[in-house]
Coordinates of C-alpha atoms and ligand atoms in Angstrom, one line a residue:
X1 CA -19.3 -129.2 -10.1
X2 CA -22.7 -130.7 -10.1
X3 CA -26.0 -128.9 -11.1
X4 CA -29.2 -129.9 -9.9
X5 CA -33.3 -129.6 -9.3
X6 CA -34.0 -126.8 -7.2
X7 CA -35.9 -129.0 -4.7
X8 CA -33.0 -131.1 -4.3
X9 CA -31.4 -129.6 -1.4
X10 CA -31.9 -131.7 1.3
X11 CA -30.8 -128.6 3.9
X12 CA -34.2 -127.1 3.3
X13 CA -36.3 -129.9 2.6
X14 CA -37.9 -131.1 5.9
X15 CA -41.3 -132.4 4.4
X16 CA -41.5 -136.3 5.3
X17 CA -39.7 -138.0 7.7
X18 CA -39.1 -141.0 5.2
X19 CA -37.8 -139.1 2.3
X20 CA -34.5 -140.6 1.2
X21 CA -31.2 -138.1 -0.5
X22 CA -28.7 -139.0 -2.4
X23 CA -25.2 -140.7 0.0
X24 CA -22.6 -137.9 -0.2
X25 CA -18.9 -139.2 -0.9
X26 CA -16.1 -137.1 -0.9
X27 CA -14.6 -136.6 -4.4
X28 CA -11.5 -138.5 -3.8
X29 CA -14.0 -141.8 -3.5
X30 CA -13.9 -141.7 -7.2
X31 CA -10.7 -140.0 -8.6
X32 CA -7.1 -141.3 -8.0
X33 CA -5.6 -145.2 -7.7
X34 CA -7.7 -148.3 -7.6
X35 CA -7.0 -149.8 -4.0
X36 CA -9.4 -151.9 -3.9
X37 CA -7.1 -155.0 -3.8
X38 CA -5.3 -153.3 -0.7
X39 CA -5.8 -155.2 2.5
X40 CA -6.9 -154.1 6.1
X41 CA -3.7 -152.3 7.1
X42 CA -2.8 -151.0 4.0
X43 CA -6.4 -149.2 3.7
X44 CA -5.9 -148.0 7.5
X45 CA -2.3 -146.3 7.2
X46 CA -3.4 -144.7 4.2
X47 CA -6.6 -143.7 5.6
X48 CA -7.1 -139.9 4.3
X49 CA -4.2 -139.3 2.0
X50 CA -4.4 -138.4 -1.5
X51 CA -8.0 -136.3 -0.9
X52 CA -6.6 -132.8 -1.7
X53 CA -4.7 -133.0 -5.5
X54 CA -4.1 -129.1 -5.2
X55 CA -1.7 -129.4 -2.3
X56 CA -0.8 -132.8 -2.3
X57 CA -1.2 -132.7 1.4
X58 CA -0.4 -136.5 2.7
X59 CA -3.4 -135.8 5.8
X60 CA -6.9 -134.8 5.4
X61 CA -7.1 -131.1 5.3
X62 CA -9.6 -129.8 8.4
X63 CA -12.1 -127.8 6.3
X64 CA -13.6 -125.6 8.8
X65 CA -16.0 -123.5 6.7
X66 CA -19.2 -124.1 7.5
X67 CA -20.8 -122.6 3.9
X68 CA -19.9 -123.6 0.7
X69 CA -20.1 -120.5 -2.0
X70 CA -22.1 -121.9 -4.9
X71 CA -20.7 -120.9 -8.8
X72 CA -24.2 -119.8 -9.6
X73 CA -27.8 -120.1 -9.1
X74 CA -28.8 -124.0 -9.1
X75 CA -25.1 -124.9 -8.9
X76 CA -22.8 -126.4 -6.0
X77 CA -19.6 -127.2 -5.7
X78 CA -20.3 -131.0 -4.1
X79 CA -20.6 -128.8 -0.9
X80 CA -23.0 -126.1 0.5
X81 CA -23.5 -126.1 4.3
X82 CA -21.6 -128.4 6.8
X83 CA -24.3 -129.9 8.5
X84 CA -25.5 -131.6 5.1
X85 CA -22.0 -132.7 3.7
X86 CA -18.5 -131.7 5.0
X87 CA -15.3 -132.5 2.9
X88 CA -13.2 -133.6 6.0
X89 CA -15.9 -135.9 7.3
X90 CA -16.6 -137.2 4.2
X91 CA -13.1 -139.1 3.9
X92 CA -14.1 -140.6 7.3
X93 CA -17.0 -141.7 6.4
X94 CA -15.9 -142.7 2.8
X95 CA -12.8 -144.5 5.0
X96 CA -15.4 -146.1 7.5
X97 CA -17.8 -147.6 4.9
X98 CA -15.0 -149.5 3.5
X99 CA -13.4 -150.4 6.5
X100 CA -17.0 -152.8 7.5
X101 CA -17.5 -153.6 3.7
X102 CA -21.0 -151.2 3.8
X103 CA -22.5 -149.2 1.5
X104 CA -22.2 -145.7 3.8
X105 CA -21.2 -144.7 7.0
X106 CA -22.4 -141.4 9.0
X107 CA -20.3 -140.3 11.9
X108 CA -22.1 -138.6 14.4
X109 CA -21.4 -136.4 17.8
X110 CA -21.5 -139.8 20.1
X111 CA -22.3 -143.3 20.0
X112 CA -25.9 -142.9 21.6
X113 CA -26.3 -140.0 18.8
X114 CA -25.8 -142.7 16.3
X115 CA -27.9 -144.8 18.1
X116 CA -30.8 -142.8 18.4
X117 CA -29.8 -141.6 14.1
X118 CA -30.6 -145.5 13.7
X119 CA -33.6 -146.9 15.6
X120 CA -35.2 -143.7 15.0
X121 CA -34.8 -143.7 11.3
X122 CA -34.4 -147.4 11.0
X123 CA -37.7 -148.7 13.0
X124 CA -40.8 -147.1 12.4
X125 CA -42.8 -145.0 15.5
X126 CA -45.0 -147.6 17.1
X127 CA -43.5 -150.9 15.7
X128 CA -41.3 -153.6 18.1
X129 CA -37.6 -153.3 19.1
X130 CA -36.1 -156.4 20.2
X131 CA -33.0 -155.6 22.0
X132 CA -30.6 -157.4 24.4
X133 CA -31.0 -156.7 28.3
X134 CA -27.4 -156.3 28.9
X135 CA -26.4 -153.8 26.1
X136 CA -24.3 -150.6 27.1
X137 CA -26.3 -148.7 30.3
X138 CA -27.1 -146.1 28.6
X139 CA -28.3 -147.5 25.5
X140 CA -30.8 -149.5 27.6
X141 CA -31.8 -146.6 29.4
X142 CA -32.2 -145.0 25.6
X143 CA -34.6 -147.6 25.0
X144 CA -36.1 -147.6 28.1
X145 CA -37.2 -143.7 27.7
X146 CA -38.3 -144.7 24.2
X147 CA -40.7 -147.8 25.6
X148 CA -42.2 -145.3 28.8
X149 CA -42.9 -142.8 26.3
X150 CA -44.6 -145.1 24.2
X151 CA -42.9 -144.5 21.0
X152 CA -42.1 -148.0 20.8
X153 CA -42.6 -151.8 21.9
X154 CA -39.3 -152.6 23.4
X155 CA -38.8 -156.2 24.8
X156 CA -35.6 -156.7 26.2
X157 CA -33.8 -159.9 26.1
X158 CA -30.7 -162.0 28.0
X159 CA -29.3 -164.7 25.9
X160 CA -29.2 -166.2 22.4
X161 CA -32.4 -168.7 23.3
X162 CA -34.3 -165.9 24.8
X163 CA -33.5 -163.9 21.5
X164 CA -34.6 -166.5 19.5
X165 CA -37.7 -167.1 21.1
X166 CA -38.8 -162.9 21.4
X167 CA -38.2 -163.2 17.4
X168 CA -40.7 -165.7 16.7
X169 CA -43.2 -163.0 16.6
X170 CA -42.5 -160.0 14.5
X171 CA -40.1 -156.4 14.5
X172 CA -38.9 -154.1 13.3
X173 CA -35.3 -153.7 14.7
X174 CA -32.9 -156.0 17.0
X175 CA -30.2 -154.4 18.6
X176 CA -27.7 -156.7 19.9
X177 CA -23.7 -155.9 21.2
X178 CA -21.1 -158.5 21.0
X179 CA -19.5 -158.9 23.4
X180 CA -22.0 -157.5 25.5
X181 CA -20.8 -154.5 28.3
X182 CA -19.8 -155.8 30.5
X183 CA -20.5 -159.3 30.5
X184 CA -18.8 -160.0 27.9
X185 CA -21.4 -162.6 26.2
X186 CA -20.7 -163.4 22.7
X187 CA -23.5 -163.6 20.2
X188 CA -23.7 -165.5 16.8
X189 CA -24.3 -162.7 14.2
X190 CA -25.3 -164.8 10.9
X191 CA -27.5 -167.1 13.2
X192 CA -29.3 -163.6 14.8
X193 CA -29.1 -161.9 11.4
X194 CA -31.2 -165.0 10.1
X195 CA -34.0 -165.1 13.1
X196 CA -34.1 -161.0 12.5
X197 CA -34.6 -161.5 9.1
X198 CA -37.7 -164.3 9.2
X199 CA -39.3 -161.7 11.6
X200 CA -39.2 -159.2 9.3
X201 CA -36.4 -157.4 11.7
X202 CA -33.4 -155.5 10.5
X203 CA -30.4 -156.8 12.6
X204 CA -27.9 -153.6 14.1
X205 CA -24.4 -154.2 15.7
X206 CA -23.2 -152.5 18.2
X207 CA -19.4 -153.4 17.4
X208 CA -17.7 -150.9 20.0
X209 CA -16.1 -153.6 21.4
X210 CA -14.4 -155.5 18.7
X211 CA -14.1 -152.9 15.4
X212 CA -13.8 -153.7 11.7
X213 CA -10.5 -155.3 13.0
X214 CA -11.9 -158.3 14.3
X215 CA -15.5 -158.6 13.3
X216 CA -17.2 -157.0 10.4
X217 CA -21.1 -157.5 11.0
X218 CA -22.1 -156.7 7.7
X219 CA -20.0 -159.8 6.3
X220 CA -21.8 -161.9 8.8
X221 CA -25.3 -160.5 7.8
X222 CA -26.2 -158.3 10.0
X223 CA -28.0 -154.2 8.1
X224 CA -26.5 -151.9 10.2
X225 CA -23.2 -151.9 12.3
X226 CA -23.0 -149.4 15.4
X227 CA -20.1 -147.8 17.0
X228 CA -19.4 -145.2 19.7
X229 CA -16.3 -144.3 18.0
X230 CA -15.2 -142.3 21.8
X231 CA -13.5 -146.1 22.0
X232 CA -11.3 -148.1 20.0
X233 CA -11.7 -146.3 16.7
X234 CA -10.8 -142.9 18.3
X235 CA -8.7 -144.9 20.8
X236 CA -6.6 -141.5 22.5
X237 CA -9.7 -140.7 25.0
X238 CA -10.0 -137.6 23.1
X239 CA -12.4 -137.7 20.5
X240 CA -16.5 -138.6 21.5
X241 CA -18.0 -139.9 18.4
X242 CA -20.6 -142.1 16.8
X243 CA -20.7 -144.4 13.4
X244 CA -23.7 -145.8 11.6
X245 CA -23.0 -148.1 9.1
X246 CA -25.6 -149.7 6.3
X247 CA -25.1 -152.6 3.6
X248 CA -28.2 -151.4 2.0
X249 CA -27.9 -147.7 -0.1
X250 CA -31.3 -147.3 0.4
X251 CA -31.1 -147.4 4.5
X252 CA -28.1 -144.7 3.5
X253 CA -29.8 -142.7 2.0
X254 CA -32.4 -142.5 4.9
X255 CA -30.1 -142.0 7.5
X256 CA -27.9 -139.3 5.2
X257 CA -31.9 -137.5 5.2
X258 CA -32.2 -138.3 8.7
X259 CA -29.0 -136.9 9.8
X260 CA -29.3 -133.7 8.1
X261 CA -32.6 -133.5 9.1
X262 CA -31.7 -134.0 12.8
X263 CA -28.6 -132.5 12.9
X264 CA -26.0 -134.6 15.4
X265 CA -23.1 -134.8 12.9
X266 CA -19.3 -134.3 13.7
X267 CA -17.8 -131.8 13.7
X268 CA -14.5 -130.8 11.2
X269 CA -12.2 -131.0 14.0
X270 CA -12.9 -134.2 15.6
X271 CA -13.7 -135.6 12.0
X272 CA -9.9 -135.3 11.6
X273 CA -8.8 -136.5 15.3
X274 CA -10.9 -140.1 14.2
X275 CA -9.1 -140.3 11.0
X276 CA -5.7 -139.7 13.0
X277 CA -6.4 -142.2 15.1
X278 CA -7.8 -144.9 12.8
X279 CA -4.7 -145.3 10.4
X280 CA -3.3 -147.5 14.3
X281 CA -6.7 -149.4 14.5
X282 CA -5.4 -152.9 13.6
X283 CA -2.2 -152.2 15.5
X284 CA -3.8 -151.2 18.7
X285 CA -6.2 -153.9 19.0
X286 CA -3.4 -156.7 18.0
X287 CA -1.6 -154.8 21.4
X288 CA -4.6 -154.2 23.6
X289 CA -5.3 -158.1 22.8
X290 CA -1.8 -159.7 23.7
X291 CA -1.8 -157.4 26.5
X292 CA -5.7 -158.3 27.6
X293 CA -4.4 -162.0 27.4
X294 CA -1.4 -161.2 30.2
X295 CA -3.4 -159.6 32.7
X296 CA -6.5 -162.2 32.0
X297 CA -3.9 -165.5 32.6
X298 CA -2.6 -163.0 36.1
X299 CA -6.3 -162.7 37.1
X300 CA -7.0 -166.4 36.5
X301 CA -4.2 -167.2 39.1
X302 CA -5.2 -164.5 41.4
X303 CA -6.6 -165.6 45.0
X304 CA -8.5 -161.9 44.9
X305 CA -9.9 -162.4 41.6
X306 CA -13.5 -165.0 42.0
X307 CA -14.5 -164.9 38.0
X308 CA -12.8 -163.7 34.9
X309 CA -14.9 -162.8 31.7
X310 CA -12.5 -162.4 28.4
X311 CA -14.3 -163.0 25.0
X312 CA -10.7 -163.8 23.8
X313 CA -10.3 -161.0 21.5
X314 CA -9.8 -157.3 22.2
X315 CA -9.2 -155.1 25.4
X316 CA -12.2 -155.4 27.5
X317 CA -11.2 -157.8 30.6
X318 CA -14.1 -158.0 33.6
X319 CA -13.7 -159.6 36.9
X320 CA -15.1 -160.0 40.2
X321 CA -13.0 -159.2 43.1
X322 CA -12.7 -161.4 46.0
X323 CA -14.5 -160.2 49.5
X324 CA -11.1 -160.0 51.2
X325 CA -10.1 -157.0 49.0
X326 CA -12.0 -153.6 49.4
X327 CA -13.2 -152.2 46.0
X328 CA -12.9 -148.5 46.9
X329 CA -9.2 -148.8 48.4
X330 CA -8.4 -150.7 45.0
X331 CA -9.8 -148.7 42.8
X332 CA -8.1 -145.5 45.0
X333 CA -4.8 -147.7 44.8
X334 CA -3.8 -148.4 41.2
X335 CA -1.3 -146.7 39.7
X336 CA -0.9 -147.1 35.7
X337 CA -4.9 -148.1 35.7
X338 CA -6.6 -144.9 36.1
X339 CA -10.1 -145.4 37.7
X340 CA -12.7 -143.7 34.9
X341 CA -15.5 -144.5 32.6
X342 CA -14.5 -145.3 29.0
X343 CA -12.4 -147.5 27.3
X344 CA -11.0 -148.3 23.9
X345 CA -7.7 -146.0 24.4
X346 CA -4.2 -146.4 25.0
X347 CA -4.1 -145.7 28.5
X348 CA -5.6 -148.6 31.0
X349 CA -9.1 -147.6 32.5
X350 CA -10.9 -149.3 35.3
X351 CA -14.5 -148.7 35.6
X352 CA -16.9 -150.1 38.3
X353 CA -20.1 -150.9 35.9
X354 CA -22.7 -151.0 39.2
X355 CA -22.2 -147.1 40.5
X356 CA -20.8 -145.9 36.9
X357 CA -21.4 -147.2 33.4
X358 CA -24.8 -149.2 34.5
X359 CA -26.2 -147.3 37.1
X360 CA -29.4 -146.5 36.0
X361 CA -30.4 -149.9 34.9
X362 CA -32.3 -151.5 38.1
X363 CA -30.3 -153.7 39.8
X364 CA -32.9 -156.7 39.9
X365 CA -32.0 -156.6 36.2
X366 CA -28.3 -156.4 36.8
X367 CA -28.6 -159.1 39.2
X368 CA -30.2 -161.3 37.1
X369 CA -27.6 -161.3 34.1
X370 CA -24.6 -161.0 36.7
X371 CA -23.5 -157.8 37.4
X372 CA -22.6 -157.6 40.9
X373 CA -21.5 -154.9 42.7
X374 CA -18.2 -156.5 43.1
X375 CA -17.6 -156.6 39.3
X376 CA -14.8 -154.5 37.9
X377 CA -14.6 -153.6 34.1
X378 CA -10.6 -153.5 32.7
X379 CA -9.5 -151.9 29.7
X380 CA -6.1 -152.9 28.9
X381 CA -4.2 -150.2 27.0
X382 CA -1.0 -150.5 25.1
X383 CA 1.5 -150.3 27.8
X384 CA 4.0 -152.4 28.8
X385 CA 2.0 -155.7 30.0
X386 CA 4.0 -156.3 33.1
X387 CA 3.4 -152.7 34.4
X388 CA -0.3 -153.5 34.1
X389 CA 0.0 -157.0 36.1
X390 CA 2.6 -155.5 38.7
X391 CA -0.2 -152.5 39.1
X392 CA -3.5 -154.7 39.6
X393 CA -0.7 -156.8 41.9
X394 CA 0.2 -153.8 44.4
X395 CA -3.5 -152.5 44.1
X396 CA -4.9 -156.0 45.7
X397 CA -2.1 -156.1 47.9
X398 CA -3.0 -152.5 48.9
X399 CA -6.7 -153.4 49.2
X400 CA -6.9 -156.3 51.3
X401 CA -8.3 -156.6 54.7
X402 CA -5.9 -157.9 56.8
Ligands
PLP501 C1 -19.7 -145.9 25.1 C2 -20.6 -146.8 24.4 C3 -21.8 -146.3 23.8 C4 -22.1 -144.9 23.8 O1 -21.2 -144.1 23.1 P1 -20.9 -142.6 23.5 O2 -19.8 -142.2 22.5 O3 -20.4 -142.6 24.9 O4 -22.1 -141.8 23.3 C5 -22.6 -147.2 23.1 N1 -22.3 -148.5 23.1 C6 -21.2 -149.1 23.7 C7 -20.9 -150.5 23.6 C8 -20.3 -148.2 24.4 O5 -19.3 -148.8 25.0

């Protein structure tokens, strides 16, 4: 039970866009074992358990209250209204900070909600965004809105020399993805996070792609790692979710302002469907890998394949497909693959980037990084490898021209 000012609350307190509050942890982030010798998939299993002494229970409970009754006037429990601090989401955040080595994590109703929570709160009105040309469609159209409504400089970029050269002048924010969607270009964090950092930049991930599991930004330098959490951290395609992570308390304790302020947190419920799916994480993405590495060595050999882009870690496979094969009677022809837009679950996807995840960016831009119309996006699931090869097999078969 903690007792404080009475201008503290940060629910009420809506006076300056740049006041910072306190980070909220759960109470279990200081009570119980030290495991702070544990290693990756010790921390993941155990994701959650241990938060609720009075029951013991081994999950996190789903507290759906949304108030918090206070023992008396000026007093709080740790908890007053849901939107400000919620016990289940809490442990997730508590869990997601540690998983990328940060000082806080907020978890938010979608990726782009947790995109806008950080350039917003991260990169003052009016100042320069540097951001990479081929991020995620609709985080370039974010951007895009943001630059036409003159809120903010925005010069978009395609490669690491092109990056370089935009960051000899000076920023407030880069926003890079690596691998980038759906190219699959792979960018050098610790070089970026040193250009950023000479021009005054702070340097945010977007790690949707690879997870804590196989690249922890933060480690490599970058401030702020990004995730649309609807992907591999959820990873059933049930859960739509967003993560902000910071190195830096004092950018937590901005965002934790900015995301009460703003209001685009999770909710109880899926709060406990991402902590459910997290304790798999490294498991899933060890399969979605060796299974991404079977189709990519079929695709190779494949007379209807004409390019294969694999960054050689994770799910995410994208390919062009040969003339002789037509796109819509393959993509109405597969069988384990189901043709939708998302990736980063256990089930196979296939998405076709040109009509669906990147429609809106203009296709002399998508041209000029790559993205033809013939380019398919893959993301390999967890079933049984030679399902996936026999299905993209029968689905060529089925959509060639003869
Ligand atoms: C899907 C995605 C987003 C947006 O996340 P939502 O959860 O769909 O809002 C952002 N970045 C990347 C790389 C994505 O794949």
């Amino acid at each position: 039970m903690s007792t404080r000012p009475e201008d503290s609350n940060p629910a009420y307190d809506d006076r300056s866009t740049t006041r910072a509050v306190p980070i909220h942890h759960h109470p279990s982030a200081s009570a119980g074992p030290d495991t702070s010798a544990w290693g990756l998939d010790t921390v993941l299993a155990h994701v959650g358990t241990g938060t609720d002494p009075a029951t013991g229970a081994i999950t996190t409970p789903i507290h759906l209250s949304t108030a918090f009754g206070h023992p008396g006037l000026r007093q709080s429990t740790g908890y007053d209204y849901t939107r400000t601090a919620s016990p289940t989401r809490d442990v997730l955040q508590d869990a997601l900070a540690r998983l990328d080595g940060g000082a806080a994590s907020f978890v938010t109703s979608s990726g782009m909600a947790a995109i806008q929570l950080a350039v917003e709160t991260l990169a003052p009105f009016g100042s320069r965004i540097v951001a990479l040309e081929d991020l995620y469609g609709g985080t370039f159209r974010y951007l895009q809105v943001l630059a036409e409504a003159g809120a903010y400089e925005v010069d978009f970029v395609y490669g690491q020399q092109a990056l370089a050269e935009a960051l000899s002048r000076p920023a407030a924010l880069v926003l890079i993805e690596t691998p980038t969607n759906p190219m699959m270009e792979c960018y050098d964090v610790a070089a970026t996070a040193r250009l950023a950092r000479e021009a005054g930049a702070l340097l945010a991930v977007d790690n949707t792609f690879y997870t804590p599991a196989i690249l922890r930004p933060l480690d490599e330098g970058a401030d702020v790692a990004i995730y649309s959490a609807t992907k591999y951290l959820g990873g059933h395609n049930d859960v739509m979710a967003g993560v902000v992570t910071v190195a830096d308390p004092a950018l937590g304790e901005r965002l934790q302002y900015r995301l009460n302020t703003t209001g685009a947190t999770l909710g109880p419920f899926d709060s406990f469907l991402l902590l459910r799916g997290l304790k798999t994480l490294s498991l899933r993405m060890a399969r979605h890998e060796a299974n991404a590495k079977e189709v990519v060595a079929f695709l190779q050999a494949s007379p209807h394949v004409t390019r294969v882009l694999y960054p050689g870690h994770s799910g995410m496979v994208s390919f062009d497909l040969a003339e002789d094969v037509d796109i819509a009677t393959f993509l109405e022809s597969v069988r384990v693959f189901t043709f939708a837009e998302s990736l980063g679950g256990v089930e196979s996807l296939v998405t076709c980037p040109s009509v669906q995840t990147h429609a809106d960016v203009p296709p002399a831009t998508r041209a000029r990084y790559g993205l033809t119309d013939r380019l398919l996006r893959l993301s390999i699931g967890i079933e049984d490898p030679s399902d996936l090869v026999d299905d993209l097999r029968q689905a060529f078969e089925t959509g060639t021209r003869h």
